[in-house]
XYZ file of N, CA, C and O in Angstrom:
884
model
N 7.187 -0.671 -2.767
C 6.480 -0.207 -1.582
C 5.451 -1.237 -1.124
O 5.269 -1.458 0.070
N 4.776 -1.842 -2.103
C 3.762 -2.838 -1.744
C 4.403 -4.029 -1.040
O 3.887 -4.531 -0.037
N 5.553 -4.485 -1.554
C 6.228 -5.622 -0.935
C 6.704 -5.270 0.474
O 6.596 -6.088 1.401
N 7.220 -4.047 0.652
C 7.716 -3.637 1.968
C 6.589 -3.569 2.991
O 6.724 -4.052 4.124
N 5.480 -2.962 2.608
C 4.374 -2.833 3.558
C 3.724 -4.185 3.839
O 3.266 -4.435 4.958
N 3.698 -5.054 2.833
C 3.162 -6.397 3.060
C 4.050 -7.175 4.022
O 3.561 -7.887 4.911
N 5.366 -7.035 3.860
C 6.296 -7.694 4.782
C 6.115 -7.167 6.203
O 6.162 -7.934 7.174
N 5.899 -5.861 6.324
C 5.675 -5.276 7.650
C 4.390 -5.819 8.269
O 4.336 -6.092 9.474
N 3.358 -5.987 7.453
C 2.109 -6.540 7.974
C 2.293 -7.997 8.399
O 1.774 -8.421 9.442
N 3.045 -8.763 7.617
C 3.316 -10.152 7.994
C 4.149 -10.224 9.268
O 3.967 -11.128 10.096
N 5.060 -9.270 9.430
C 5.873 -9.223 10.643
C 4.999 -8.967 11.869
O 5.245 -9.518 12.945
N 3.979 -8.142 11.703
C 3.060 -7.884 12.810
C 2.347 -9.164 13.229
O 2.172 -9.434 14.426
N 1.943 -9.965 12.257
C 1.289 -11.238 12.574
C 2.250 -12.174 13.306
O 1.858 -12.884 14.245
N 3.528 -12.168 12.898
C 4.531 -13.008 13.559
C 4.753 -12.565 15.001
O 4.843 -13.391 15.921
N 4.837 -11.251 15.208
C 5.018 -10.723 16.564
C 3.818 -11.070 17.444
O 3.976 -11.420 18.618
N 2.644 -10.972 16.878
C 1.433 -11.301 17.637
C 1.435 -12.776 18.036
O 1.090 -13.130 19.170
N 1.856 -13.628 17.128
C 1.910 -15.061 17.409
C 2.932 -15.368 18.499
O 2.683 -16.186 19.394
N 4.091 -14.690 18.443
C 5.131 -14.917 19.453
C 4.637 -14.524 20.842
O 4.842 -15.252 21.828
N 3.981 -13.377 20.933
C 3.451 -12.948 22.223
C 2.383 -13.889 22.750
O 2.328 -14.181 23.956
N 1.542 -14.388 21.858
C 0.488 -15.316 22.278
C 1.084 -16.619 22.809
O 0.592 -17.191 23.795
N 2.168 -17.091 22.175
C 2.814 -18.323 22.641
C 3.431 -18.124 24.025
O 3.346 -19.007 24.897
N 4.072 -16.982 24.236
C 4.671 -16.710 25.551
C 3.592 -16.667 26.627
O 3.736 -17.248 27.715
N 2.497 -15.987 26.324
C 1.406 -15.898 27.291
C 0.817 -17.275 27.566
O 0.479 -17.606 28.712
N 0.717 -18.091 26.538
C 0.199 -19.448 26.712
C 1.126 -20.275 27.604
O 0.664 -21.033 28.470
N 2.439 -20.130 27.404
C 3.396 -20.868 28.240
C 3.303 -20.436 29.700
O 3.372 -21.272 30.615
N 3.155 -19.143 29.929
C 3.057 -18.660 31.309
C 1.761 -19.135 31.962
O 1.747 -19.489 33.152
N 0.695 -19.149 31.207
C -0.579 -19.625 31.760
C -0.558 -21.121 32.038
O -1.363 -21.625 32.827
N 0.371 -21.827 31.369
C 0.443 -23.281 31.533
C 1.240 -23.705 32.769
O 1.343 -24.903 33.052
N 1.824 -22.751 33.499
C 2.567 -23.099 34.717
C 1.587 -23.682 35.738
O 0.589 -23.039 36.081
N 1.826 -24.890 36.220
C 0.890 -25.510 37.180
C 0.739 -24.653 38.436
O 1.679 -23.986 38.877
N -0.434 -24.701 39.007
C -0.714 -23.874 40.183
C 0.232 -24.150 41.344
O 0.673 -23.207 42.013
N 0.603 -25.416 41.627
C 1.547 -25.654 42.736
C 2.909 -25.003 42.516
O 3.639 -24.760 43.478
N 3.250 -24.742 41.273
C 4.568 -24.173 40.975
C 4.547 -22.654 40.857
O 5.599 -22.043 40.659
N 3.381 -22.069 40.945
C 3.292 -20.636 40.691
C 4.016 -19.804 41.743
O 4.456 -18.692 41.469
N 4.148 -20.350 42.955
C 4.880 -19.630 43.989
C 6.344 -19.467 43.584
O 6.952 -18.409 43.790
N 6.916 -20.535 43.003
C 8.309 -20.472 42.570
C 8.464 -19.747 41.232
O 9.587 -19.433 40.836
N 7.363 -19.553 40.571
C 7.419 -18.921 39.244
C 6.967 -17.472 39.287
O 6.462 -16.937 38.298
N 7.149 -16.841 40.439
C 6.712 -15.449 40.541
C 7.425 -14.552 39.535
O 6.846 -13.613 38.998
N 8.711 -14.842 39.302
C 9.465 -14.021 38.353
C 8.844 -14.025 36.970
O 8.468 -12.969 36.439
N 8.712 -15.205 36.356
C 8.087 -15.223 35.032
C 6.649 -14.728 35.032
O 6.210 -14.074 34.087
N 5.909 -15.055 36.095
C 4.505 -14.651 36.117
C 4.357 -13.134 36.193
O 3.338 -12.588 35.765
N 5.369 -12.469 36.765
C 5.305 -11.007 36.805
C 5.316 -10.411 35.400
O 4.904 -9.273 35.195
N 5.824 -11.182 34.456
C 5.916 -10.662 33.087
C 4.607 -10.789 32.314
O 4.523 -10.315 31.181
N 3.607 -11.434 32.900
C 2.349 -11.600 32.169
C 1.741 -10.247 31.816
O 1.187 -10.057 30.729
N 1.855 -9.308 32.760
C 1.356 -7.964 32.461
C 2.131 -7.326 31.317
O 1.547 -6.654 30.458
N 3.454 -7.564 31.298
C 4.265 -7.030 30.207
C 3.891 -7.670 28.874
O 3.862 -7.001 27.836
N 3.628 -8.986 28.920
C 3.243 -9.669 27.683
C 1.921 -9.119 27.159
O 1.756 -8.888 25.954
N 0.979 -8.896 28.054
C -0.305 -8.337 27.627
C -0.118 -6.924 27.066
O -0.773 -6.544 26.084
N 0.789 -6.171 27.708
C 1.088 -4.831 27.185
C 1.745 -4.935 25.810
O 1.446 -4.151 24.897
N 2.624 -5.919 25.667
C 3.272 -6.158 24.376
C 2.240 -6.495 23.303
O 2.289 -5.976 22.184
N 1.294 -7.363 23.648
C 0.254 -7.729 22.686
C -0.596 -6.513 22.307
O -1.011 -6.374 21.150
N -0.842 -5.644 23.277
C -1.597 -4.425 22.974
C -0.819 -3.533 22.005
O -1.395 -2.933 21.084
N 0.504 -3.458 22.203
C 1.336 -2.665 21.292
C 1.337 -3.265 19.884
O 1.267 -2.540 18.886
N 1.425 -4.597 19.820
C 1.411 -5.258 18.511
C 0.060 -5.060 17.829
O -0.013 -4.849 16.614
N -1.015 -5.119 18.616
C -2.340 -4.879 18.044
C -2.448 -3.456 17.490
O -3.068 -3.237 16.440
N -1.842 -2.501 18.196
C -1.841 -1.127 17.706
C -1.054 -1.024 16.405
O -1.476 -0.357 15.447
N 0.083 -1.707 16.381
C 0.895 -1.728 15.158
C 0.115 -2.367 14.006
O 0.142 -1.879 12.873
N -0.601 -3.448 14.306
C -1.397 -4.125 13.281
C -2.499 -3.209 12.752
O -2.736 -3.144 11.542
N -3.162 -2.505 13.662
C -4.232 -1.606 13.221
C -3.684 -0.478 12.354
O -4.378 0.025 11.463
N -2.422 -0.088 12.602
C -1.809 0.969 11.800
C -1.368 0.468 10.430
O -1.455 1.191 9.439
N -0.897 -0.775 10.368
C -0.244 -1.251 9.153
C -1.152 -2.047 8.239
O -0.917 -2.109 7.024
N -2.226 -2.657 8.770
C -2.917 -3.682 7.979
C -3.574 -3.124 6.718
O -3.693 -3.831 5.708
N -4.001 -1.851 6.743
C -4.684 -1.295 5.569
C -3.724 -0.650 4.571
O -4.112 -0.389 3.427
N -2.484 -0.406 4.980
C -1.553 0.317 4.109
C -1.182 -0.479 2.856
O -1.182 0.080 1.753
N -0.851 -1.792 2.951
C -0.526 -2.516 1.704
C -1.654 -2.494 0.684
O -1.404 -2.345 -0.523
N -2.897 -2.629 1.156
C -4.027 -2.584 0.227
C -4.145 -1.209 -0.421
O -4.462 -1.097 -1.613
N -3.877 -0.164 0.376
C -3.914 1.182 -0.189
C -2.831 1.399 -1.232
O -3.070 2.004 -2.282
N -1.632 0.889 -0.945
C -0.531 1.005 -1.912
C -0.858 0.233 -3.188
O -0.623 0.709 -4.306
N -1.426 -0.968 -3.009
C -1.785 -1.783 -4.177
C -2.865 -1.089 -5.010
O -2.795 -1.092 -6.254
N -3.836 -0.481 -4.346
C -4.888 0.240 -5.069
C -4.311 1.432 -5.828
O -4.717 1.714 -6.964
N -3.356 2.120 -5.194
C -2.720 3.257 -5.870
C -1.949 2.796 -7.102
O -1.992 3.444 -8.158
N -1.250 1.672 -6.979
C -0.521 1.134 -8.128
C -1.483 0.734 -9.249
O -1.207 0.983 -10.430
N -2.606 0.122 -8.881
C -3.602 -0.251 -9.894
C -4.165 0.988 -10.584
O -4.389 0.990 -11.810
N -4.407 2.040 -9.795
C -4.937 3.275 -10.380
C -3.932 3.898 -11.346
O -4.304 4.378 -12.428
N -2.656 3.874 -10.966
C -1.616 4.427 -11.851
C -1.538 3.625 -13.146
O -1.419 4.191 -14.244
N -1.609 2.303 -13.027
C -1.567 1.462 -14.230
C -2.772 1.720 -15.127
O -2.647 1.758 -16.363
N -3.945 1.899 -14.507
C -5.149 2.171 -15.295
C -5.044 3.518 -16.006
O -5.410 3.646 -17.187
N -4.527 4.527 -15.298
C -4.357 5.847 -15.912
C -3.362 5.781 -17.067
O -3.561 6.401 -18.119
N -2.294 5.008 -16.875
C -1.302 4.862 -17.949
C -1.919 4.207 -19.178
O -1.662 4.623 -20.317
N -2.750 3.183 -18.945
C -3.403 2.506 -20.065
C -4.360 3.440 -20.796
O -4.368 3.505 -22.043
N -5.164 4.176 -20.033
C -6.116 5.107 -20.646
C -5.380 6.191 -21.429
O -5.786 6.577 -22.535
N -4.275 6.674 -20.857
C -3.492 7.704 -21.545
C -2.922 7.175 -22.855
O -2.959 7.855 -23.892
N -2.405 5.946 -22.813
C -1.860 5.356 -24.031
C -2.915 5.178 -25.107
O -2.685 5.496 -26.289
N -4.085 4.684 -24.700
C -5.177 4.509 -25.666
C -5.628 5.859 -26.215
O -5.896 6.008 -27.421
N -5.699 6.858 -25.326
C -6.114 8.188 -25.770
C -5.148 8.811 -26.762
O -5.556 9.562 -27.657
N -3.864 8.497 -26.616
C -2.874 9.036 -27.546
C -2.873 8.294 -28.883
O -2.658 8.895 -29.942
N -3.115 6.996 -28.842
C -3.019 6.189 -30.055
C -4.293 6.206 -30.899
O -4.224 6.051 -32.121
N -5.447 6.389 -30.258
C -6.711 6.336 -31.010
C -6.798 7.411 -32.098
O -7.122 7.096 -33.260
N -6.529 8.691 -31.800
C -6.572 9.690 -32.886
C -5.574 9.383 -33.998
O -5.885 9.557 -35.186
N -4.389 8.936 -33.621
C -3.389 8.591 -34.631
C -3.881 7.454 -35.525
O -3.696 7.477 -36.753
N -4.528 6.485 -34.910
C -5.062 5.352 -35.671
C -6.154 5.807 -36.639
O -6.203 5.370 -37.798
N -7.029 6.697 -36.191
C -8.101 7.188 -37.061
C -7.547 8.020 -38.221
O -8.039 7.936 -39.356
N -6.541 8.829 -37.937
C -5.915 9.607 -39.014
C -5.286 8.672 -40.043
O -5.377 8.895 -41.263
N -4.665 7.606 -39.565
C -4.078 6.626 -40.479
C -5.155 5.970 -41.341
O -4.959 5.762 -42.555
N -6.296 5.662 -40.743
C -7.406 5.074 -41.509
C -7.893 6.049 -42.581
O -8.182 5.657 -43.726
N -7.984 7.324 -42.218
C -8.414 8.331 -43.196
C -7.448 8.389 -44.384
O -7.871 8.435 -45.555
N -6.172 8.389 -44.091
C -5.174 8.446 -45.168
C -5.261 7.211 -46.063
O -5.205 7.314 -47.301
N -5.406 6.049 -45.442
C -5.518 4.821 -46.226
C -6.800 4.800 -47.049
O -6.815 4.291 -48.185
N -7.874 5.347 -46.480
C -9.147 5.383 -47.217
C -9.030 6.242 -48.466
O -9.505 5.870 -49.552
N -8.413 7.396 -48.326
C -8.219 8.273 -49.488
C -7.329 7.591 -50.519
O -7.598 7.623 -51.737
N -6.272 6.950 -50.044
C -5.360 6.264 -50.963
C -6.070 5.142 -51.712
O -5.921 4.998 -52.942
N -6.863 4.356 -50.988
C -7.592 3.261 -51.636
C -8.637 3.788 -52.617
O -8.855 3.205 -53.688
N -9.292 4.890 -52.247
C -10.302 5.466 -53.144
C -9.675 5.921 -54.448
O -10.255 5.764 -55.532
N -8.485 6.479 -54.363
C -7.803 6.957 -55.569
C -7.268 5.791 -56.391
O -7.397 5.749 -57.626
N -6.674 4.808 -55.711
C -6.054 3.687 -56.425
C -7.099 2.789 -57.077
O -6.936 2.331 -58.220
N -8.187 2.524 -56.374
C -9.183 1.565 -56.856
C -10.179 2.173 -57.839
O -10.982 1.457 -58.448
N -10.186 3.470 -57.968
C -11.144 4.107 -58.868
C -10.542 4.234 -60.260
O -9.390 4.641 -60.432
N -11.334 3.888 -61.269
C -10.871 3.992 -62.653
C -11.020 5.402 -63.198
O -10.373 5.773 -64.171
N -11.885 6.152 -62.603
C -12.133 7.509 -63.072
C -11.935 8.491 -61.919
O -12.229 8.194 -60.775
N -11.466 9.637 -62.265
C -11.253 10.656 -61.243
C -12.536 11.084 -60.580
O -12.576 11.408 -59.398
N -13.649 11.090 -61.377
C -14.923 11.508 -60.806
C -15.372 10.542 -59.713
O -15.907 10.946 -58.688
N -15.138 9.238 -59.900
C -15.535 8.243 -58.888
C -14.721 8.395 -57.608
O -15.244 8.263 -56.505
N -13.438 8.656 -57.795
C -12.604 8.836 -56.601
C -13.041 10.059 -55.816
O -13.071 10.059 -54.586
N -13.402 11.135 -56.547
C -13.887 12.333 -55.873
C -15.184 12.050 -55.134
O -15.398 12.526 -54.014
N -16.048 11.237 -55.751
C -17.312 10.878 -55.109
C -17.074 10.077 -53.839
O -17.735 10.286 -52.821
N -16.107 9.155 -53.897
C -15.782 8.350 -52.706
C -15.259 9.227 -51.578
O -15.626 9.055 -50.409
N -14.407 10.167 -51.944
C -13.856 11.066 -50.924
C -14.960 11.911 -50.305
O -14.992 12.142 -49.089
N -15.903 12.376 -51.135
C -17.017 13.169 -50.619
C -17.907 12.349 -49.682
O -18.435 12.866 -48.700
N -18.065 11.065 -49.997
C -18.865 10.205 -49.114
C -18.161 9.936 -47.790
O -18.796 9.839 -46.734
N -16.835 9.811 -47.876
C -16.082 9.547 -46.644
C -15.993 10.776 -45.744
O -15.753 10.638 -44.538
N -16.191 11.950 -46.304
C -16.065 13.183 -45.529
C -16.920 13.198 -44.275
O -16.404 13.270 -43.148
N -18.256 13.129 -44.420
C -19.104 13.189 -43.214
C -19.073 11.914 -42.378
O -19.404 11.950 -41.190
N -18.694 10.786 -43.005
C -18.719 9.520 -42.276
C -17.435 9.246 -41.509
O -17.465 8.612 -40.442
N -16.310 9.710 -42.022
C -15.027 9.370 -41.412
C -14.170 10.589 -41.106
O -13.666 10.738 -39.992
N -14.031 11.484 -42.081
C -13.100 12.591 -41.904
C -13.560 13.568 -40.815
O -12.774 13.963 -39.949
N -14.833 13.948 -40.868
C -15.339 14.922 -39.888
C -15.274 14.378 -38.453
O -14.781 15.075 -37.546
N -15.763 13.134 -38.191
C -15.620 12.605 -36.822
C -14.168 12.501 -36.369
O -13.859 12.739 -35.196
N -13.285 12.178 -37.324
C -11.872 12.073 -36.963
C -11.304 13.428 -36.561
O -10.566 13.541 -35.569
N -11.651 14.466 -37.315
C -11.168 15.815 -36.983
C -11.674 16.236 -35.609
O -10.928 16.795 -34.787
N -12.951 15.961 -35.341
C -13.524 16.328 -34.034
C -12.837 15.560 -32.908
O -12.493 16.125 -31.857
N -12.616 14.260 -33.134
C -11.973 13.443 -32.104
C -10.534 13.884 -31.858
O -10.081 13.959 -30.706
N -9.818 14.194 -32.923
C -8.432 14.650 -32.767
C -8.394 15.971 -32.007
O -7.545 16.181 -31.128
N -9.322 16.874 -32.320
C -9.372 18.156 -31.611
C -9.691 17.950 -30.130
O -9.081 18.582 -29.254
N -10.653 17.052 -29.843
C -11.005 16.775 -28.447
C -9.835 16.135 -27.704
O -9.555 16.474 -26.545
N -9.147 15.210 -28.375
C -7.999 14.559 -27.745
C -6.886 15.561 -27.470
O -6.252 15.539 -26.405
N -6.653 16.465 -28.413
C -5.611 17.476 -28.213
C -5.959 18.399 -27.050
O -5.092 18.742 -26.226
N -7.238 18.789 -26.956
C -7.658 19.653 -25.850
C -7.520 18.931 -24.509
O -7.070 19.521 -23.516
N -7.902 17.651 -24.493
C -7.788 16.874 -23.256
C -6.336 16.711 -22.835
O -5.993 16.858 -21.652
N -5.480 16.408 -23.786
C -4.062 16.248 -23.474
C -3.455 17.547 -22.966
O -2.627 17.540 -22.046
N -3.870 18.661 -23.541
C -3.372 19.952 -23.072
C -3.825 20.221 -21.643
O -3.039 20.684 -20.802
N -5.098 19.903 -21.360
C -5.617 20.109 -20.006
C -4.882 19.225 -19.005
O -4.507 19.675 -17.908
N -4.668 17.963 -19.364
C -3.938 17.050 -18.479
C -2.513 17.538 -18.253
O -1.981 17.478 -17.137
N -1.890 18.034 -19.306
C -0.518 18.538 -19.180
C -0.458 19.739 -18.242
O 0.456 19.858 -17.413
N -1.445 20.637 -18.350
C -1.471 21.822 -17.481
C -1.670 21.416 -16.024
O -0.971 21.894 -15.119
N -2.631 20.499 -15.788
C -2.896 20.049 -14.414
C -1.691 19.310 -13.842
O -1.297 19.525 -12.687
N -1.093 18.443 -14.648
C 0.062 17.670 -14.179
C 1.240 18.579 -13.852
O 1.917 18.402 -12.832
N 1.489 19.541 -14.717
C 2.607 20.453 -14.464
C 2.356 21.292 -13.219
O 3.286 21.582 -12.458
N 1.091 21.665 -13.000
C 0.760 22.424 -11.795
C 0.982 21.581 -10.542
O 1.507 22.067 -9.535
N 0.595 20.303 -10.601
C 0.786 19.412 -9.451
C 2.270 19.164 -9.205
O 2.735 19.177 -8.063
N 3.017 18.945 -10.274
C 4.438 18.608 -10.133
C 5.298 19.815 -9.776
O 6.469 19.648 -9.429
N 4.739 21.022 -9.886
C 5.514 22.208 -9.523
C 5.911 22.169 -8.052
O 6.978 22.660 -7.673
N 5.046 21.588 -7.215
C 5.357 21.411 -5.793
C 4.768 20.068 -5.374
O 3.794 19.998 -4.630
N 5.371 19.009 -5.883
C 4.765 17.687 -5.776
C 4.648 17.218 -4.332
O 3.642 16.592 -3.956
N 5.632 17.526 -3.490
C 5.578 17.055 -2.103
C 4.407 17.675 -1.349
O 3.627 16.970 -0.690
N 4.277 18.987 -1.457
C 3.188 19.675 -0.753
C 1.829 19.248 -1.290
O 0.877 19.040 -0.523
N 1.733 19.111 -2.602
C 0.457 18.708 -3.190
C 0.098 17.272 -2.818
O -1.069 16.961 -2.555
N 1.101 16.398 -2.796
C 0.843 15.012 -2.394
C 0.400 14.948 -0.937
O -0.543 14.224 -0.593
N 1.055 15.717 -0.075
C 0.668 15.731 1.335
C -0.733 16.306 1.519
O -1.503 15.834 2.363
N -1.070 17.316 0.730
C -2.412 17.899 0.823
C -3.473 16.879 0.418
O -4.537 16.782 1.052
N -3.183 16.109 -0.621
C -4.144 15.087 -1.053
C -4.293 13.998 0.007
O -5.415 13.566 0.328
N -3.166 13.528 0.552
C -3.219 12.472 1.573
C -3.952 12.971 2.817
O -4.738 12.234 3.426
N -3.715 14.212 3.180
C -4.410 14.792 4.333
C -5.910 14.847 4.090
O -6.715 14.548 4.984
N -6.302 15.225 2.880
C -7.726 15.289 2.542
C -8.347 13.893 2.489
O -9.489 13.694 2.929
N -7.596 12.918 1.963
C -8.148 11.575 1.772
C -8.211 10.776 3.071
O -9.169 10.033 3.300
N -7.191 10.917 3.934
C -7.099 10.062 5.123
C -7.257 10.809 6.444
O -7.494 10.174 7.472
N -7.103 12.125 6.419
C -7.211 12.892 7.656
C -5.845 13.235 8.226
O -4.882 12.464 8.090
N -5.771 14.389 8.893
C -4.485 14.865 9.412
C -3.976 14.027 10.574
O -2.775 14.024 10.858
N -4.868 13.320 11.265
C -4.463 12.523 12.424
C -4.306 11.042 12.100
O -4.114 10.231 13.006
N -4.380 10.686 10.833
C -4.308 9.278 10.452
C -2.863 8.799 10.417
O -1.921 9.582 10.249
N -2.709 7.495 10.573
C -1.376 6.897 10.488
C -0.801 7.045 9.084
O 0.400 7.287 8.915
N -1.661 6.898 8.076
C -1.195 7.030 6.690
C -0.590 8.412 6.449
O 0.441 8.543 5.766
N -1.214 9.444 7.024
C -0.689 10.800 6.848
C 0.644 10.962 7.564
O 1.589 11.554 7.018
N 0.748 10.431 8.784
C 1.994 10.553 9.542
C 3.133 9.796 8.852
O 4.264 10.287 8.779
N 2.832 8.596 8.362
C 3.858 7.817 7.662
C 4.283 8.527 6.375
O 5.480 8.609 6.052
N 3.312 9.052 5.634
C 3.629 9.773 4.395
C 4.466 11.014 4.687
O 5.424 11.313 3.959
N 4.120 11.724 5.742
C 4.882 12.913 6.122
C 6.320 12.549 6.466
O 7.265 13.265 6.100
N 6.489 11.427 7.155
C 7.831 10.995 7.553
C 8.693 10.672 6.329
O 9.864 11.059 6.264
N 8.117 9.981 5.353
C 8.899 9.554 4.195
C 9.010 10.633 3.119
O 10.025 10.710 2.422
N 7.976 11.454 2.959
C 7.993 12.447 1.884
C 8.748 13.707 2.295
O 9.607 14.202 1.557
N 8.431 14.225 3.478
C 9.044 15.486 3.907
C 10.253 15.286 4.818
O 10.911 16.256 5.187
N 10.516 14.025 5.200
C 11.650 13.721 6.084
C 11.534 14.448 7.421
O 12.534 14.887 8.004
N 10.315 14.593 7.911
C 10.092 15.252 9.192
C 9.053 14.468 9.983
O 8.337 13.624 9.435
N 8.976 14.766 11.276
C 8.016 14.069 12.121
C 8.520 12.697 12.524
O 9.697 12.348 12.349
N 7.622 11.906 13.075
C 7.959 10.556 13.529
C 7.191 9.522 12.722
O 6.080 9.775 12.254
N 7.809 8.368 12.588
C 7.144 7.249 11.926
C 6.428 6.426 12.996
O 7.079 5.752 13.790
N 5.096 6.472 13.045
C 4.382 5.747 14.106
C 4.590 4.245 14.040
O 4.536 3.564 15.064
N 4.850 3.725 12.855
C 5.073 2.286 12.727
C 6.373 1.882 13.414
O 6.434 0.873 14.128
N 7.420 2.681 13.206
C 8.698 2.384 13.854
C 8.602 2.572 15.363
O 9.228 1.829 16.130
N 7.814 3.556 15.790
C 7.639 3.777 17.230
C 6.963 2.578 17.879
O 7.395 2.097 18.938
N 5.904 2.078 17.250
C 5.206 0.904 17.788
C 6.130 -0.308 17.837
O 6.146 -1.060 18.820
N 6.906 -0.502 16.770
C 7.817 -1.646 16.734
C 8.893 -1.542 17.808
O 9.247 -2.536 18.450
N 9.417 -0.336 18.003
C 10.466 -0.150 19.008
C 9.929 -0.450 20.407
O 10.581 -1.162 21.191
N 8.754 0.062 20.713
C 8.179 -0.176 22.037
C 7.887 -1.661 22.243
O 8.142 -2.212 23.327
N 7.379 -2.318 21.211
C 7.102 -3.749 21.325
C 8.394 -4.538 21.495
O 8.451 -5.503 22.272
N 9.451 -4.138 20.789
C 10.734 -4.842 20.894
C 11.321 -4.709 22.293
O 11.847 -5.674 22.857
N 11.235 -3.503 22.866
C 11.748 -3.293 24.227
C 10.991 -4.166 25.218
O 11.584 -4.806 26.102
N 9.679 -4.230 25.069
C 8.865 -5.024 25.991
C 9.181 -6.505 25.879
O 9.363 -7.195 26.887
N 9.260 -7.016 24.660
C 9.483 -8.451 24.491
C 10.886 -8.847 24.927
O 11.100 -9.959 25.438
N 11.864 -7.963 24.768
C 13.216 -8.265 25.240
C 13.240 -8.360 26.761
O 13.929 -9.209 27.334
N 12.479 -7.492 27.423
C 12.385 -7.557 28.879
C 11.746 -8.866 29.324
O 12.203 -9.514 30.275
N 10.700 -9.274 28.624
C 10.025 -10.531 28.957
C 10.965 -11.713 28.741
O 11.072 -12.614 29.585
N 11.662 -11.727 27.623
C 12.579 -12.829 27.322
C 13.698 -12.911 28.354
O 14.112 -14.009 28.756
N 14.183 -11.758 28.798
C 15.240 -11.750 29.807
C 14.748 -12.339 31.126
O 15.443 -13.141 31.768
N 13.538 -11.965 31.527
C 12.986 -12.480 32.783
C 12.736 -13.978 32.704
O 13.061 -14.734 33.630
N 12.159 -14.422 31.590
C 11.882 -15.850 31.426
C 13.180 -16.643 31.392
O 13.283 -17.738 31.963
N 14.207 -16.102 30.738
C 15.494 -16.796 30.687
C 16.123 -16.891 32.072
O 16.781 -17.889 32.406
N 15.907 -15.868 32.902
C 16.491 -15.860 34.246
C 15.847 -16.905 35.148
O 16.530 -17.619 35.890
N 14.517 -16.997 35.074
C 13.797 -17.883 35.994
C 13.330 -19.184 35.343
O 12.851 -20.079 36.037
N 13.452 -19.280 34.034
C 12.868 -20.428 33.337
C 13.447 -21.759 33.772
O 12.705 -22.725 34.007
N 14.777 -21.844 33.914
C 15.401 -23.117 34.289
C 14.974 -23.552 35.688
O 14.695 -24.740 35.933
N 14.911 -22.588 36.601
C 14.516 -22.926 37.975
C 13.076 -23.428 38.012
O 12.758 -24.405 38.708
N 12.204 -22.777 37.262
C 10.806 -23.212 37.229
C 10.687 -24.575 36.571
O 9.919 -25.441 37.014
N 11.471 -24.803 35.524
C 11.418 -26.100 34.836
C 11.889 -27.227 35.750
O 11.341 -28.337 35.716
N 12.900 -26.954 36.582
C 13.363 -27.983 37.511
C 12.327 -28.242 38.597
O 12.123 -29.382 39.017
N 11.682 -27.187 39.054
C 10.677 -27.354 40.109
C 9.389 -27.961 39.568
O 8.665 -28.647 40.298
N 9.110 -27.727 38.294
C 7.875 -28.227 37.672
C 8.246 -28.951 36.383
O 8.201 -28.351 35.296
N 8.617 -30.220 36.480
C 9.037 -30.949 35.274
C 7.953 -31.032 34.205
O 8.260 -31.199 33.024
N 6.688 -30.928 34.621
C 5.603 -31.031 33.643
C 5.448 -29.765 32.803
O 4.734 -29.771 31.796
N 6.099 -28.691 33.242
C 5.970 -27.427 32.495
C 7.120 -27.302 31.507
O 8.278 -27.529 31.833
N 6.794 -26.959 30.301
C 7.811 -26.764 29.265
C 7.622 -25.365 28.698
O 6.764 -25.144 27.847
N 8.398 -24.420 29.187
C 8.271 -23.040 28.735
C 9.323 -22.672 27.729
O 10.254 -23.389 27.483
């Protein structure tokens, strides 16, 4: 998703550059030739409209890749924290078992081993039991919340996006289009309108461009 949205943002920059070049070429038509270049010059308004459409598309798309990247980073961080949370109690229990084993093996007398175990009780065993209990409670709570969210994941995801970005935001409309398969994709709408406009401009310039170039050799459109 991050690569796709980044490509879309780069495409917006390319479209903006293309429109700017066309407008620059039209503005470069010498004044004596402008009478013969009425056809191409009529498209200047269309080019400006095209640039406005591309700017709208840019304003819609430019923040989405960063949002997707942030979401991916958050998911990775949650995965790391979850993994550490699962392994830490297991690691402490393993240390407790090894401590008891070492106390028994290294002690020459049973009384000494019992004394070592009694010393380890408040220092290691009790904190480990408390930590394992807390970890188990946390994991149970996370499991309950996750299962509740996943019971209707589409609706819950849309509710979160609506709360985070607003019901009238582009992010919400795009998410609704892809998640629920309903509504319109504003990004595709902007691109379609810009494509129609630029094709009209290209057709007009192609029709009159050769005639203007012959009449104005200094102009290269």
